[in-house]
Amino acid sequence: MLDLDLLRSFVSVVEAGGFTRAGERVHRTQSTVSQQIKRLEEDVGQVLLHRDGKDVRPTEAGERLLSYARRLLSLAEEARDVLRQPDGEGAIRLGIPEDFAAYRLTKLLGAFSRSHPALRLDVRADQSKHLARDLERGELDLALYKREAGANGAIAVWPEQVHWVTSKSHPVDVSVASVPLIGFPLGCIYRAGAIHALESAGRAWHTAYTSSSLSGIQAAVAAGMGLSILSEMSIQSDHRVLTAKEGFAPINKTEVALMASPDASPATLRLADRLAEFCDAVQAKAA
């Protein structure tokens, strides 16, 4: 019998790319995680990880075990959920920013739903200010949203870098007297950051295009209607990133926060773990 705790630590090490970060995920010290991996390797009679300084990657045997480990852990989670809620009722109300909804997160959520058939997943993509408000009101169980860097109370946070962008084919003249600004409606953290940056630099600005839809903002930028600030994952091939030399430095005072309600269910916290792993991977890729 394979020990699920050992498998959980093994999967965490592979996905986090190291023992220290994996220990944070499974709430163990680095040395404890290392000992667990050694026990697992003794159990299966195979070396599962290549260790090269801080770089950790699975061996061929580790790659084979990884898919089984994930399936076994998923089945264990599903069994616990079914036994806790034998009538099949229960729901997780999740809020995510629209740029995450348009990215790979839908695949993760689809896989989570399939592995938890007794649960209903209710996902809403919205502006971060609405997600934060609804989580506080108890209308969401879990939320991933953008906020000013440095606030407390999150399960996990990831620093975010957003860039000024213009159209690649129809770039806006950045020396214009009044900068045409494209963004979300009043209350958006990106909009506030853009306005603050322009006014701090003594630049005049005016609203050229406002939309509550990310795709609408992306299209307006591509068409050359104005400048906007977008997260790295939202920048498209028909956009051009403006540089500090042009007077538009990146804005680095935002972060992505993962927040749960105080009475979050075990299933909700497991989904939070999956979302944290996803965001860790996005952050590592960006680095």
PDB file of C-alpha atoms in Angstrom:
ATOM      1  CA  MET A   1       0.000   0.000   0.000  1.00  0.00           C
ATOM      2  CA  LEU A   2       1.333   3.400  -0.952  1.00  0.00           C
ATOM      3  CA  ASP A   3       1.151   6.009   1.808  1.00  0.00           C
ATOM      4  CA  LEU A   4      -0.996   8.940   0.670  1.00  0.00           C
ATOM      5  CA  ASP A   5       0.934  11.414   2.838  1.00  0.00           C
ATOM      6  CA  LEU A   6       4.164  10.387   1.118  1.00  0.00           C
ATOM      7  CA  LEU A   7       2.524  10.661  -2.287  1.00  0.00           C
ATOM      8  CA  ARG A   8       1.166  14.106  -1.423  1.00  0.00           C
ATOM      9  CA  SER A   9       4.649  15.312  -0.488  1.00  0.00           C
ATOM     10  CA  PHE A  10       6.104  13.773  -3.655  1.00  0.00           C
ATOM     11  CA  VAL A  11       3.569  15.538  -5.888  1.00  0.00           C
ATOM     12  CA  SER A  12       4.159  18.807  -4.041  1.00  0.00           C
ATOM     13  CA  VAL A  13       7.935  18.588  -4.516  1.00  0.00           C
ATOM     14  CA  VAL A  14       7.558  17.971  -8.254  1.00  0.00           C
ATOM     15  CA  GLU A  15       5.013  20.755  -8.754  1.00  0.00           C
ATOM     16  CA  ALA A  16       6.839  23.252  -6.546  1.00  0.00           C
ATOM     17  CA  GLY A  17      10.249  22.360  -7.965  1.00  0.00           C
ATOM     18  CA  GLY A  18      11.893  22.039  -4.569  1.00  0.00           C
ATOM     19  CA  PHE A  19      11.629  20.826  -0.998  1.00  0.00           C
ATOM     20  CA  THR A  20      11.237  24.173   0.775  1.00  0.00           C
ATOM     21  CA  ARG A  21       8.221  25.341  -1.248  1.00  0.00           C
ATOM     22  CA  ALA A  22       6.709  21.854  -1.074  1.00  0.00           C
ATOM     23  CA  GLY A  23       7.039  21.901   2.699  1.00  0.00           C
ATOM     24  CA  GLU A  24       5.061  25.135   2.825  1.00  0.00           C
ATOM     25  CA  ARG A  25       2.253  23.526   0.839  1.00  0.00           C
ATOM     26  CA  VAL A  26       1.958  20.397   2.973  1.00  0.00           C
ATOM     27  CA  HIS A  27       2.808  22.203   6.240  1.00  0.00           C
ATOM     28  CA  ARG A  28       6.002  20.255   6.851  1.00  0.00           C
ATOM     29  CA  THR A  29       9.626  21.292   7.316  1.00  0.00           C
ATOM     30  CA  GLN A  30      12.053  20.845   4.451  1.00  0.00           C
ATOM     31  CA  SER A  31      13.852  18.026   6.289  1.00  0.00           C
ATOM     32  CA  THR A  32      10.562  16.213   6.963  1.00  0.00           C
ATOM     33  CA  VAL A  33       9.597  16.364   3.287  1.00  0.00           C
ATOM     34  CA  SER A  34      13.050  15.101   2.317  1.00  0.00           C
ATOM     35  CA  GLN A  35      12.666  12.159   4.727  1.00  0.00           C
ATOM     36  CA  GLN A  36       9.226  11.395   3.318  1.00  0.00           C
ATOM     37  CA  ILE A  37      10.604  11.260  -0.219  1.00  0.00           C
ATOM     38  CA  LYS A  38      13.373   8.939   0.968  1.00  0.00           C
ATOM     39  CA  ARG A  39      10.765   6.636   2.588  1.00  0.00           C
ATOM     40  CA  LEU A  40       8.704   6.631  -0.609  1.00  0.00           C
ATOM     41  CA  GLU A  41      11.776   5.766  -2.690  1.00  0.00           C
ATOM     42  CA  GLU A  42      12.519   2.888  -0.304  1.00  0.00           C
ATOM     43  CA  ASP A  43       8.912   1.671  -0.558  1.00  0.00           C
ATOM     44  CA  VAL A  44       8.895   1.577  -4.366  1.00  0.00           C
ATOM     45  CA  GLY A  45      12.554   0.583  -4.744  1.00  0.00           C
ATOM     46  CA  GLN A  46      13.273   3.373  -7.200  1.00  0.00           C
ATOM     47  CA  VAL A  47      14.990   6.765  -7.197  1.00  0.00           C
ATOM     48  CA  LEU A  48      12.180   9.210  -7.898  1.00  0.00           C
ATOM     49  CA  LEU A  49      13.910  12.594  -7.981  1.00  0.00           C
ATOM     50  CA  HIS A  50      17.053  14.051  -9.490  1.00  0.00           C
ATOM     51  CA  ARG A  51      18.598  16.471  -6.991  1.00  0.00           C
ATOM     52  CA  ASP A  52      20.937  19.084  -8.437  1.00  0.00           C
ATOM     53  CA  GLY A  53      21.398  21.766  -5.792  1.00  0.00           C
ATOM     54  CA  LYS A  54      18.095  23.585  -5.494  1.00  0.00           C
ATOM     55  CA  ASP A  55      16.885  22.136  -8.801  1.00  0.00           C
ATOM     56  CA  VAL A  56      14.666  19.087  -8.270  1.00  0.00           C
ATOM     57  CA  ARG A  57      13.048  17.138 -11.105  1.00  0.00           C
ATOM     58  CA  PRO A  58      11.512  13.677 -11.418  1.00  0.00           C
ATOM     59  CA  THR A  59      13.428  10.704 -12.755  1.00  0.00           C
ATOM     60  CA  GLU A  60      11.838   8.442 -15.351  1.00  0.00           C
ATOM     61  CA  ALA A  61      10.403   6.321 -12.519  1.00  0.00           C
ATOM     62  CA  GLY A  62       9.209   9.504 -10.822  1.00  0.00           C
ATOM     63  CA  GLU A  63       7.387  10.586 -13.986  1.00  0.00           C
ATOM     64  CA  ARG A  64       5.604   7.218 -14.115  1.00  0.00           C
ATOM     65  CA  LEU A  65       4.610   7.415 -10.450  1.00  0.00           C
ATOM     66  CA  LEU A  66       3.466  11.043 -10.717  1.00  0.00           C
ATOM     67  CA  SER A  67       0.326  10.356 -12.751  1.00  0.00           C
ATOM     68  CA  TYR A  68      -0.680   7.485 -10.445  1.00  0.00           C
ATOM     69  CA  ALA A  69      -0.019   9.596  -7.360  1.00  0.00           C
ATOM     70  CA  ARG A  70      -2.251  12.381  -8.623  1.00  0.00           C
ATOM     71  CA  ARG A  71      -5.042   9.929  -9.427  1.00  0.00           C
ATOM     72  CA  LEU A  72      -4.792   8.233  -6.030  1.00  0.00           C
ATOM     73  CA  LEU A  73      -4.878  11.562  -4.187  1.00  0.00           C
ATOM     74  CA  SER A  74      -7.823  12.719  -6.284  1.00  0.00           C
ATOM     75  CA  LEU A  75      -9.755   9.528  -5.555  1.00  0.00           C
ATOM     76  CA  ALA A  76      -9.041   9.864  -1.830  1.00  0.00           C
ATOM     77  CA  GLU A  77     -10.393  13.430  -1.874  1.00  0.00           C
ATOM     78  CA  GLU A  78     -13.475  12.322  -3.773  1.00  0.00           C
ATOM     79  CA  ALA A  79     -14.153   9.495  -1.304  1.00  0.00           C
ATOM     80  CA  ARG A  80     -13.905  11.872   1.650  1.00  0.00           C
ATOM     81  CA  ASP A  81     -16.313  14.324   0.020  1.00  0.00           C
ATOM     82  CA  VAL A  82     -18.861  11.623  -0.785  1.00  0.00           C
ATOM     83  CA  LEU A  83     -18.775  10.250   2.761  1.00  0.00           C
ATOM     84  CA  ARG A  84     -19.067  13.708   4.321  1.00  0.00           C
ATOM     85  CA  GLN A  85     -22.005  14.575   2.073  1.00  0.00           C
ATOM     86  CA  PRO A  86     -23.737  11.275   1.277  1.00  0.00           C
ATOM     87  CA  ASP A  87     -26.776  13.024  -0.158  1.00  0.00           C
ATOM     88  CA  GLY A  88     -24.610  14.507  -2.885  1.00  0.00           C
ATOM     89  CA  GLU A  89     -25.421  18.087  -1.933  1.00  0.00           C
ATOM     90  CA  GLY A  90     -22.915  20.858  -1.502  1.00  0.00           C
ATOM     91  CA  ALA A  91     -21.439  23.628  -3.606  1.00  0.00           C
ATOM     92  CA  ILE A  92     -18.314  25.740  -3.871  1.00  0.00           C
ATOM     93  CA  ARG A  93     -18.905  29.321  -4.952  1.00  0.00           C
ATOM     94  CA  LEU A  94     -15.694  30.555  -6.560  1.00  0.00           C
ATOM     95  CA  GLY A  95     -14.867  34.014  -7.873  1.00  0.00           C
ATOM     96  CA  ILE A  96     -11.999  34.630 -10.310  1.00  0.00           C
ATOM     97  CA  PRO A  97     -10.746  37.614 -12.324  1.00  0.00           C
ATOM     98  CA  GLU A  98     -11.711  37.616 -15.976  1.00  0.00           C
ATOM     99  CA  ASP A  99      -8.131  37.346 -17.232  1.00  0.00           C
ATOM    100  CA  PHE A 100      -7.792  34.094 -15.268  1.00  0.00           C
ATOM    101  CA  ALA A 101     -11.100  32.835 -16.664  1.00  0.00           C
ATOM    102  CA  ALA A 102      -9.832  33.418 -20.186  1.00  0.00           C
ATOM    103  CA  TYR A 103      -6.581  31.631 -19.438  1.00  0.00           C
ATOM    104  CA  ARG A 104      -5.844  27.982 -18.501  1.00  0.00           C
ATOM    105  CA  LEU A 105      -7.822  28.046 -15.245  1.00  0.00           C
ATOM    106  CA  THR A 106     -10.926  26.655 -16.935  1.00  0.00           C
ATOM    107  CA  LYS A 107      -9.086  23.367 -17.538  1.00  0.00           C
ATOM    108  CA  LEU A 108      -8.158  23.098 -13.864  1.00  0.00           C
ATOM    109  CA  LEU A 109     -11.726  23.785 -12.756  1.00  0.00           C
ATOM    110  CA  GLY A 110     -13.115  21.256 -15.227  1.00  0.00           C
ATOM    111  CA  ALA A 111     -10.765  18.570 -13.903  1.00  0.00           C
ATOM    112  CA  PHE A 112     -11.697  19.429 -10.298  1.00  0.00           C
ATOM    113  CA  SER A 113     -15.404  19.120 -11.099  1.00  0.00           C
ATOM    114  CA  ARG A 114     -14.909  15.717 -12.720  1.00  0.00           C
ATOM    115  CA  SER A 115     -12.950  14.455  -9.707  1.00  0.00           C
ATOM    116  CA  HIS A 116     -15.628  15.697  -7.277  1.00  0.00           C
ATOM    117  CA  PRO A 117     -18.958  14.626  -8.777  1.00  0.00           C
ATOM    118  CA  ALA A 118     -20.788  15.064  -5.466  1.00  0.00           C
ATOM    119  CA  LEU A 119     -20.032  18.786  -5.441  1.00  0.00           C
ATOM    120  CA  ARG A 120     -21.454  21.612  -7.493  1.00  0.00           C
ATOM    121  CA  LEU A 121     -18.930  24.186  -8.634  1.00  0.00           C
ATOM    122  CA  ASP A 122     -20.382  27.667  -9.136  1.00  0.00           C
ATOM    123  CA  VAL A 123     -17.771  29.901 -10.798  1.00  0.00           C
ATOM    124  CA  ARG A 124     -18.143  33.609 -11.469  1.00  0.00           C
ATOM    125  CA  ALA A 125     -15.675  35.790 -13.369  1.00  0.00           C
ATOM    126  CA  ASP A 126     -15.892  39.430 -12.335  1.00  0.00           C
ATOM    127  CA  GLN A 127     -13.924  42.524 -11.413  1.00  0.00           C
ATOM    128  CA  SER A 128     -11.753  42.103  -8.346  1.00  0.00           C
ATOM    129  CA  LYS A 129     -13.561  44.795  -6.344  1.00  0.00           C
ATOM    130  CA  HIS A 130     -16.842  42.862  -6.733  1.00  0.00           C
ATOM    131  CA  LEU A 131     -15.214  39.541  -5.818  1.00  0.00           C
ATOM    132  CA  ALA A 132     -13.677  40.986  -2.636  1.00  0.00           C
ATOM    133  CA  ARG A 133     -17.004  42.538  -1.655  1.00  0.00           C
ATOM    134  CA  ASP A 134     -19.003  39.353  -2.245  1.00  0.00           C
ATOM    135  CA  LEU A 135     -16.510  37.186  -0.344  1.00  0.00           C
ATOM    136  CA  GLU A 136     -16.847  39.537   2.628  1.00  0.00           C
ATOM    137  CA  ARG A 137     -20.642  39.350   2.377  1.00  0.00           C
ATOM    138  CA  GLY A 138     -20.563  35.545   2.434  1.00  0.00           C
ATOM    139  CA  GLU A 139     -21.762  35.259  -1.163  1.00  0.00           C
ATOM    140  CA  LEU A 140     -18.552  33.469  -2.222  1.00  0.00           C
ATOM    141  CA  ASP A 141     -16.656  30.623  -0.547  1.00  0.00           C
ATOM    142  CA  LEU A 142     -13.365  31.222  -2.308  1.00  0.00           C
ATOM    143  CA  ALA A 143     -11.996  34.058  -4.408  1.00  0.00           C
ATOM    144  CA  LEU A 144      -8.894  34.806  -6.429  1.00  0.00           C
ATOM    145  CA  TYR A 145      -8.601  38.516  -7.054  1.00  0.00           C
ATOM    146  CA  LYS A 146      -6.263  41.464  -7.632  1.00  0.00           C
ATOM    147  CA  ARG A 147      -5.527  43.906  -4.813  1.00  0.00           C
ATOM    148  CA  GLU A 148      -2.968  46.439  -3.599  1.00  0.00           C
ATOM    149  CA  ALA A 149       0.219  44.683  -2.503  1.00  0.00           C
ATOM    150  CA  GLY A 150       0.892  44.203   1.196  1.00  0.00           C
ATOM    151  CA  ALA A 151      -2.580  43.499   2.595  1.00  0.00           C
ATOM    152  CA  ASN A 152      -3.091  40.606   5.023  1.00  0.00           C
ATOM    153  CA  GLY A 153      -5.447  37.667   5.440  1.00  0.00           C
ATOM    154  CA  ALA A 154      -4.818  35.672   2.259  1.00  0.00           C
ATOM    155  CA  ILE A 155      -4.122  31.957   1.944  1.00  0.00           C
ATOM    156  CA  ALA A 156      -1.418  32.882  -0.557  1.00  0.00           C
ATOM    157  CA  VAL A 157      -0.372  35.900  -2.618  1.00  0.00           C
ATOM    158  CA  TRP A 158       1.628  36.349  -5.802  1.00  0.00           C
ATOM    159  CA  PRO A 159       3.246  39.643  -6.826  1.00  0.00           C
ATOM    160  CA  GLU A 160       1.935  40.884 -10.130  1.00  0.00           C
ATOM    161  CA  GLN A 161       3.590  43.016 -12.766  1.00  0.00           C
ATOM    162  CA  VAL A 162       1.403  44.920 -15.169  1.00  0.00           C
ATOM    163  CA  HIS A 163       2.596  46.787 -18.226  1.00  0.00           C
ATOM    164  CA  TRP A 164       1.534  49.732 -20.293  1.00  0.00           C
ATOM    165  CA  VAL A 165       0.510  48.525 -23.740  1.00  0.00           C
ATOM    166  CA  THR A 166      -0.363  50.051 -27.076  1.00  0.00           C
ATOM    167  CA  SER A 167      -1.275  48.639 -30.463  1.00  0.00           C
ATOM    168  CA  LYS A 168       1.503  46.932 -32.399  1.00  0.00           C
ATOM    169  CA  SER A 169      -0.001  47.915 -35.773  1.00  0.00           C
ATOM    170  CA  HIS A 170      -1.494  51.272 -34.801  1.00  0.00           C
ATOM    171  CA  PRO A 171       0.600  52.582 -31.876  1.00  0.00           C
ATOM    172  CA  VAL A 172      -0.545  55.673 -30.044  1.00  0.00           C
ATOM    173  CA  ASP A 173       1.811  58.658 -30.129  1.00  0.00           C
ATOM    174  CA  VAL A 174       3.059  58.614 -26.527  1.00  0.00           C
ATOM    175  CA  SER A 175       4.093  62.266 -26.722  1.00  0.00           C
ATOM    176  CA  VAL A 176       0.495  63.489 -27.066  1.00  0.00           C
ATOM    177  CA  ALA A 177      -0.632  66.212 -24.665  1.00  0.00           C
ATOM    178  CA  SER A 178      -3.437  64.081 -23.219  1.00  0.00           C
ATOM    179  CA  VAL A 179      -2.994  60.309 -22.965  1.00  0.00           C
ATOM    180  CA  PRO A 180      -6.054  58.363 -24.255  1.00  0.00           C
ATOM    181  CA  LEU A 181      -6.770  55.775 -21.581  1.00  0.00           C
ATOM    182  CA  ILE A 182      -8.487  52.406 -22.052  1.00  0.00           C
ATOM    183  CA  GLY A 183      -9.656  50.505 -18.985  1.00  0.00           C
ATOM    184  CA  PHE A 184     -12.290  48.946 -16.797  1.00  0.00           C
ATOM    185  CA  PRO A 185     -14.968  51.083 -15.114  1.00  0.00           C
ATOM    186  CA  LEU A 186     -14.387  53.181 -11.998  1.00  0.00           C
ATOM    187  CA  GLY A 187     -13.117  51.110  -9.070  1.00  0.00           C
ATOM    188  CA  CYS A 188     -10.749  48.886 -11.065  1.00  0.00           C
ATOM    189  CA  ILE A 189      -7.316  48.604  -9.431  1.00  0.00           C
ATOM    190  CA  TYR A 190      -5.602  48.778 -12.839  1.00  0.00           C
ATOM    191  CA  ARG A 191      -7.513  51.920 -13.790  1.00  0.00           C
ATOM    192  CA  ALA A 192      -6.578  53.572 -10.492  1.00  0.00           C
ATOM    193  CA  GLY A 193      -2.937  52.565 -10.967  1.00  0.00           C
ATOM    194  CA  ALA A 194      -2.835  53.971 -14.498  1.00  0.00           C
ATOM    195  CA  ILE A 195      -4.365  57.291 -13.485  1.00  0.00           C
ATOM    196  CA  HIS A 196      -2.068  57.600 -10.466  1.00  0.00           C
ATOM    197  CA  ALA A 197       1.012  56.891 -12.603  1.00  0.00           C
ATOM    198  CA  LEU A 198       0.027  59.466 -15.224  1.00  0.00           C
ATOM    199  CA  GLU A 199      -0.834  62.174 -12.719  1.00  0.00           C
ATOM    200  CA  SER A 200       2.346  61.510 -10.715  1.00  0.00           C
ATOM    201  CA  ALA A 201       4.306  62.067 -13.923  1.00  0.00           C
ATOM    202  CA  GLY A 202       2.418  65.278 -14.598  1.00  0.00           C
ATOM    203  CA  ARG A 203       0.686  63.839 -17.663  1.00  0.00           C
ATOM    204  CA  ALA A 204      -2.813  64.805 -18.694  1.00  0.00           C
ATOM    205  CA  TRP A 205      -5.186  61.994 -19.592  1.00  0.00           C
ATOM    206  CA  HIS A 206      -8.691  61.337 -20.806  1.00  0.00           C
ATOM    207  CA  THR A 207     -10.917  58.277 -21.037  1.00  0.00           C
ATOM    208  CA  ALA A 208     -10.909  56.891 -24.565  1.00  0.00           C
ATOM    209  CA  TYR A 209     -12.646  53.566 -23.984  1.00  0.00           C
ATOM    210  CA  THR A 210     -14.249  51.920 -20.955  1.00  0.00           C
ATOM    211  CA  SER A 211     -15.419  48.307 -20.826  1.00  0.00           C
ATOM    212  CA  SER A 212     -16.237  45.742 -18.169  1.00  0.00           C
ATOM    213  CA  SER A 213     -14.990  43.052 -20.573  1.00  0.00           C
ATOM    214  CA  LEU A 214     -11.315  42.118 -20.800  1.00  0.00           C
ATOM    215  CA  SER A 215     -11.731  41.104 -24.441  1.00  0.00           C
ATOM    216  CA  GLY A 216     -13.227  44.509 -25.186  1.00  0.00           C
ATOM    217  CA  ILE A 217     -10.225  46.266 -23.646  1.00  0.00           C
ATOM    218  CA  GLN A 218      -7.788  44.015 -25.501  1.00  0.00           C
ATOM    219  CA  ALA A 219      -9.550  44.725 -28.799  1.00  0.00           C
ATOM    220  CA  ALA A 220      -9.596  48.492 -28.189  1.00  0.00           C
ATOM    221  CA  VAL A 221      -5.854  48.491 -27.500  1.00  0.00           C
ATOM    222  CA  ALA A 222      -5.159  46.437 -30.643  1.00  0.00           C
ATOM    223  CA  ALA A 223      -7.236  48.885 -32.707  1.00  0.00           C
ATOM    224  CA  GLY A 224      -5.101  51.812 -31.521  1.00  0.00           C
ATOM    225  CA  MET A 225      -7.829  53.582 -29.534  1.00  0.00           C
ATOM    226  CA  GLY A 226      -5.518  54.325 -26.625  1.00  0.00           C
ATOM    227  CA  LEU A 227      -3.160  52.979 -23.973  1.00  0.00           C
ATOM    228  CA  SER A 228      -3.992  50.552 -21.196  1.00  0.00           C
ATOM    229  CA  ILE A 229      -2.250  48.564 -18.499  1.00  0.00           C
ATOM    230  CA  LEU A 230      -2.613  44.794 -18.587  1.00  0.00           C
ATOM    231  CA  SER A 231      -1.204  41.851 -16.674  1.00  0.00           C
ATOM    232  CA  GLU A 232       1.400  39.797 -18.503  1.00  0.00           C
ATOM    233  CA  MET A 233      -1.046  36.961 -19.145  1.00  0.00           C
ATOM    234  CA  SER A 234      -3.515  39.374 -20.792  1.00  0.00           C
ATOM    235  CA  ILE A 235      -1.070  40.927 -23.266  1.00  0.00           C
ATOM    236  CA  GLN A 236      -1.724  39.668 -26.789  1.00  0.00           C
ATOM    237  CA  SER A 237       0.372  39.320 -29.927  1.00  0.00           C
ATOM    238  CA  ASP A 238      -1.180  42.454 -31.474  1.00  0.00           C
ATOM    239  CA  HIS A 239      -0.128  44.547 -28.449  1.00  0.00           C
ATOM    240  CA  ARG A 240       3.215  46.243 -27.846  1.00  0.00           C
ATOM    241  CA  VAL A 241       4.598  46.761 -24.351  1.00  0.00           C
ATOM    242  CA  LEU A 242       5.721  50.319 -23.672  1.00  0.00           C
ATOM    243  CA  THR A 243       9.018  50.819 -21.860  1.00  0.00           C
ATOM    244  CA  ALA A 244      10.335  53.027 -19.085  1.00  0.00           C
ATOM    245  CA  LYS A 245      12.423  54.913 -21.680  1.00  0.00           C
ATOM    246  CA  GLU A 246       9.164  55.915 -23.341  1.00  0.00           C
ATOM    247  CA  GLY A 247       7.896  57.180 -20.007  1.00  0.00           C
ATOM    248  CA  PHE A 248       5.724  54.180 -19.155  1.00  0.00           C
ATOM    249  CA  ALA A 249       7.421  51.959 -16.581  1.00  0.00           C
ATOM    250  CA  PRO A 250       5.765  48.741 -15.353  1.00  0.00           C
ATOM    251  CA  ILE A 251       3.439  49.103 -12.374  1.00  0.00           C
ATOM    252  CA  ASN A 252       4.484  46.730  -9.593  1.00  0.00           C
ATOM    253  CA  LYS A 253       2.187  47.527  -6.691  1.00  0.00           C
ATOM    254  CA  THR A 254      -0.495  44.892  -7.219  1.00  0.00           C
ATOM    255  CA  GLU A 255      -0.767  41.257  -6.255  1.00  0.00           C
ATOM    256  CA  VAL A 256      -3.061  38.304  -6.803  1.00  0.00           C
ATOM    257  CA  ALA A 257      -4.585  37.092  -3.524  1.00  0.00           C
ATOM    258  CA  LEU A 258      -6.305  33.785  -2.797  1.00  0.00           C
ATOM    259  CA  MET A 259      -8.918  34.263  -0.078  1.00  0.00           C
ATOM    260  CA  ALA A 260     -11.369  31.846   1.549  1.00  0.00           C
ATOM    261  CA  SER A 261     -14.380  32.407   3.781  1.00  0.00           C
ATOM    262  CA  PRO A 262     -13.797  31.741   7.516  1.00  0.00           C
ATOM    263  CA  ASP A 263     -16.018  28.639   7.431  1.00  0.00           C
ATOM    264  CA  ALA A 264     -14.633  27.201   4.190  1.00  0.00           C
ATOM    265  CA  SER A 265     -15.322  23.478   3.764  1.00  0.00           C
ATOM    266  CA  PRO A 266     -12.526  20.893   3.343  1.00  0.00           C
ATOM    267  CA  ALA A 267     -13.430  20.602  -0.354  1.00  0.00           C
ATOM    268  CA  THR A 268     -13.141  24.375  -0.738  1.00  0.00           C
ATOM    269  CA  LEU A 269      -9.687  24.320   0.859  1.00  0.00           C
ATOM    270  CA  ARG A 270      -8.636  21.495  -1.481  1.00  0.00           C
ATOM    271  CA  LEU A 271      -9.707  23.611  -4.432  1.00  0.00           C
ATOM    272  CA  ALA A 272      -7.703  26.454  -2.896  1.00  0.00           C
ATOM    273  CA  ASP A 273      -4.649  24.167  -2.906  1.00  0.00           C
ATOM    274  CA  ARG A 274      -5.169  23.454  -6.616  1.00  0.00           C
ATOM    275  CA  LEU A 275      -5.498  27.152  -7.384  1.00  0.00           C
ATOM    276  CA  ALA A 276      -2.339  27.879  -5.388  1.00  0.00           C
ATOM    277  CA  GLU A 277      -0.444  25.263  -7.384  1.00  0.00           C
ATOM    278  CA  PHE A 278      -1.706  26.817 -10.615  1.00  0.00           C
ATOM    279  CA  CYS A 279      -0.616  30.308  -9.580  1.00  0.00           C
ATOM    280  CA  ASP A 280       2.770  28.992  -8.420  1.00  0.00           C
ATOM    281  CA  ALA A 281       3.274  27.480 -11.870  1.00  0.00           C
ATOM    282  CA  VAL A 282       2.263  30.708 -13.635  1.00  0.00           C
ATOM    283  CA  GLN A 283       4.650  32.688 -11.408  1.00  0.00           C
ATOM    284  CA  ALA A 284       7.516  30.261 -12.027  1.00  0.00           C
ATOM    285  CA  LYS A 285       6.966  30.404 -15.786  1.00  0.00           C
ATOM    286  CA  ALA A 286       6.938  34.203 -15.756  1.00  0.00           C
ATOM    287  CA  ALA A 287      10.209  34.234 -13.788  1.00  0.00           C
TER     288      ALA A 287
END
